[in-house]
Structures are given as structure tokens and as C-alpha cells.
Amino acid sequence: MSGKSIVITSGKGGVGKTTTTANLGAALALEGNSVVLLDADIGLRNLDVVMGLENRIVYDLINVVEEVCTFRKALIKDKRIEGLYLMPAAQTKDKDAVKPEQMKKLIEDIKAEFDYVLIDCPAGIEQGFLNAISGADEAVIVVTPEISSVRDADRVVGLLDKKGNIPLSNMHMLVNRIRMDMVRKKEMLDVPDIEELLQIDVLGVVPDDESVIVSTNKGEPIVLSNKNSVAQAYRDAAGRLLGREIPFDDKHQNGFVGAVLRFFGLAE
Amino acid sequence: MPANQLRIRGSKNGIIIQFEEGEITQAVVLLEDKLKANPEFFLGTEAILVFPAEINLDEDLLLRIVQILSLGKVKLREIRRESGPDLLKAETDKAIADVSNERRLFWVERRLRSGDKISVDGDLVLIGDVNPGAEISAKGNILVWGSLLGVAHAGREGDDKARIMALRLKATQLRIAGHISRAPDESLEPQGPEVARVGMDGILIETWEKVAKEDPQPFWRRLIHGREV
């Protein structure tokens, strides 16, 4: 078996890379795939916290790279979802503790036994970023509808194209924290505006919702909750990663229009 | 062909290339052959051309010699007549200037993203967009067949006749020679292709229709031929 490795990146920090990694991974696993979430943010790990698995870490990525243990031994099985595993980052080392070639080899090894490896990339475009992208076949670029985020995403797309050898056709963008009410009032960038600049396909559009904060703090991926627009958006994104044609709809609306539609049962 | 049509010797000031009396066009062919046969001998040196007093030097011939030398990376230092050293100073300067002013056209087909940079020693034709955060610069003119949203610098080495044209000119900043203009804070969507040039009060932007109407030989037409005349 040879799986697929996908790096979740953005350039800018705080746009939702870790949340996206956790939820896309969980959604893929819920579809019956075997998935490893690999935290490449060495020194600032938090994918384990978001997944609620922090207290189970014994070995980490650096131990595997330094051949203290096998990668199998370092993997932590998710407590809720079958087929979902976490490869935690080391918290006490820094980004230089691992080299791109080592990362590449580790990902190759994991790919031989799992369907998907999702790599949670650190913010920035320095060594940590270069490590994280070195073994990736595809990339999901997380972008929020802000000029600064789009600018950084554009830079990252350019770097992935040059340094990561990931063709543009293997890059997807996930627009996070969009507020349709603000878009309609032209107070926020809309998806086509971002698409025009980045020129890569849209994997998903995730609405801004405070339930994400609640689930993150509980250490539980939001895709596990059924009736939630964010969860649906992530499930759709995962479906598109699996090659399904899923239309983008405007049902997940916020604000007054959304409230009216929800009242009549026309929106979630 | 008698070999004494051309004599080449080294000196502390560079290589002296002496043309003898006779058919000079043959000597030029000979020079080219010698340069091709021994490129490392000539590489990076400076040359002094010496012509006999009687010979009739025309501009085309001089230009041809300078081109041959520049292909072999030989810098022309001086042209002398045997009858007097500085007689041809003006001709030398003109010949050198002609060759170094020969414009090169750089044709680039790609999309420039934030952080990308292209800098050329000539005119630049870019087929693709220049996203915000990307930079392009050229010694000559710039033509963007796409959206110019980043920073563009034409006439980088001081040519304030250089121009910038784009199908959608919405640059963060435009620079022509030493002039800078930034996008207005409330940037409007351009209605069509536009051209930026240096006017009386700095950089001004006009529609390309206007420029085309006023100038029967607009610069982009000259650009196509690779050399501005």
C-alpha cells in the first residue's frame, strides 16, 4: 500500500492549520481510511492537545528520527475514531532537530502502511516549513479571508511550487472562518477574490463559528458533532480530497438571512 | 588569405589588434575565426584596435568588429589610427555605446507570486500576473500581459523614457527611473489596458488607446522587434 501525504500549511499563523489537520484527518478516518496526523511543529506542538491525546505521548517524532523507537511505537491511537493516529512533535527540541531528508524517509515509511499522512506545518517559511513540506505529495493551503493571510498563502504557493516540487494541480485551498453576512456587505473578501489571486482549486469553505473554539478546548474534533455547519464543511472538504464531486452551497449562513432560512428549515 | 592582414599581440594595456593595409573585411573574418579558435586567450581582456591611416572605416564595419569582440567577452578599449592616437575617439565611443545600448527583450511566461522577483537588463514582456508582494524590474520597458498588482520598476538605470504597460494596471507601486508613484488608497478598477510614463509632474497613467492614438509607433510595437529605434 502506498498512501498519500498532504501538508496543511498557510504561511501566516493562527489561521487554523492545526484545527484543519485534526478535522480533515478525522473526517477521512470516519470514511474508513487509515490516517496518521503528523505534527511537524517541533517545539510548539499542539495537535496532541487539539486531539485530546496529550497525556498519552511517550515517544515523539524526534525519537523516531533518531531511531530510539520505530514509528509504530510513537503513533498514538485516537480514543474515538478507528483508524486515526497521531505522530506527536517533540516539545523540548527545536526545528533544526530534524532534517528534510529524515522527514521524507519517515513519511515514506508511514505511507507504506497507511492511506493518508496529514502533516501539520508550522507557521512561517523557514526551516520548520521546509521540513514539513519535504515529504508531501499534496498541499492544503489554509487561508482566512484577510489580505495578510491571502498574501502569505500566495507566497507559500510559490514556494511549494519551487522548493516543495508540488505541482499546482496538487495544491488546494481551504478558506477558513468566512462570514457570509460580511461577504454580502462587501466587508470581507469572498472566495472568488481569493481564488483569482491564488489560482488553485478550492477544497472547502469553512464558516466562522465559535463552536470550533469549544471543541478545540475540549480536545475533540468538531467533525464528530453531527449538526454543525463547520463539521459539514470539513466533511465536504474530506470528500473532495477523496475525489468526490461535492457542490459548494450557500446553505450555511450566518446573520439575519441565515436565521430566517434556519427558521424555515432551509439552512443548518 | 595572407596572415599578415591582422596582427594580434599582447600589451600591458590589453590586446592590440592591428589591421594591415588591404581588404579589411577579410581581416574581420580572420579576427572572428581567431576568437572562435582561442576563446580563452581573449576572454575578459581589453582590446585596442589599430587601423592603418589610409583605410576607409565605415560605421557598419566598426559595429561588426565590436559585436565580434563582445561575443568573445572582449571589451573595446580604444581605436587608433596609425597616424595619430585619439583621432577616432568619438567613433570608438559611439561604437561602444551602440553595442551596449542594444536592447534585449526578455520574454517571460509565468505567474509571479508574493516574494517572487524578476530583474532583467533590457525590456521585459511578462505573460502572466504579478501578484501583490511580487516585484519586476527592467532596464527598459515593461509590458505585463495580465494583472500588475505588485511592484514594477522600469528604466531601472535611469531611463525616464521607459514605460510600464499592463492589461490591468493596479500596481502597489510603480517606479520609472527615479520616479515613484504608489497606488491611491482607494484604488479603482482600471477600465482597460493602461500605460504609465513619466510626465511633467511625475508618473502618469493613460489608457493605451490614448497612447496608441497619439503615437503611431507606440513603444510596445517597437518592443516586439526587440530593439527600440
PDB file of C-alpha atoms in Angstrom, chain B residues 82 190 193:
ATOM      1  CA  GLU B  82      48.462  54.728 -37.064  1.00  0.00           C
ATOM      2  CA  PRO B 190      -8.943  50.041 -14.357  1.00  0.00           C
ATOM      3  CA  PRO B 193      -5.097  48.325 -20.567  1.00  0.00           C
TER       4      PRO B 193
END
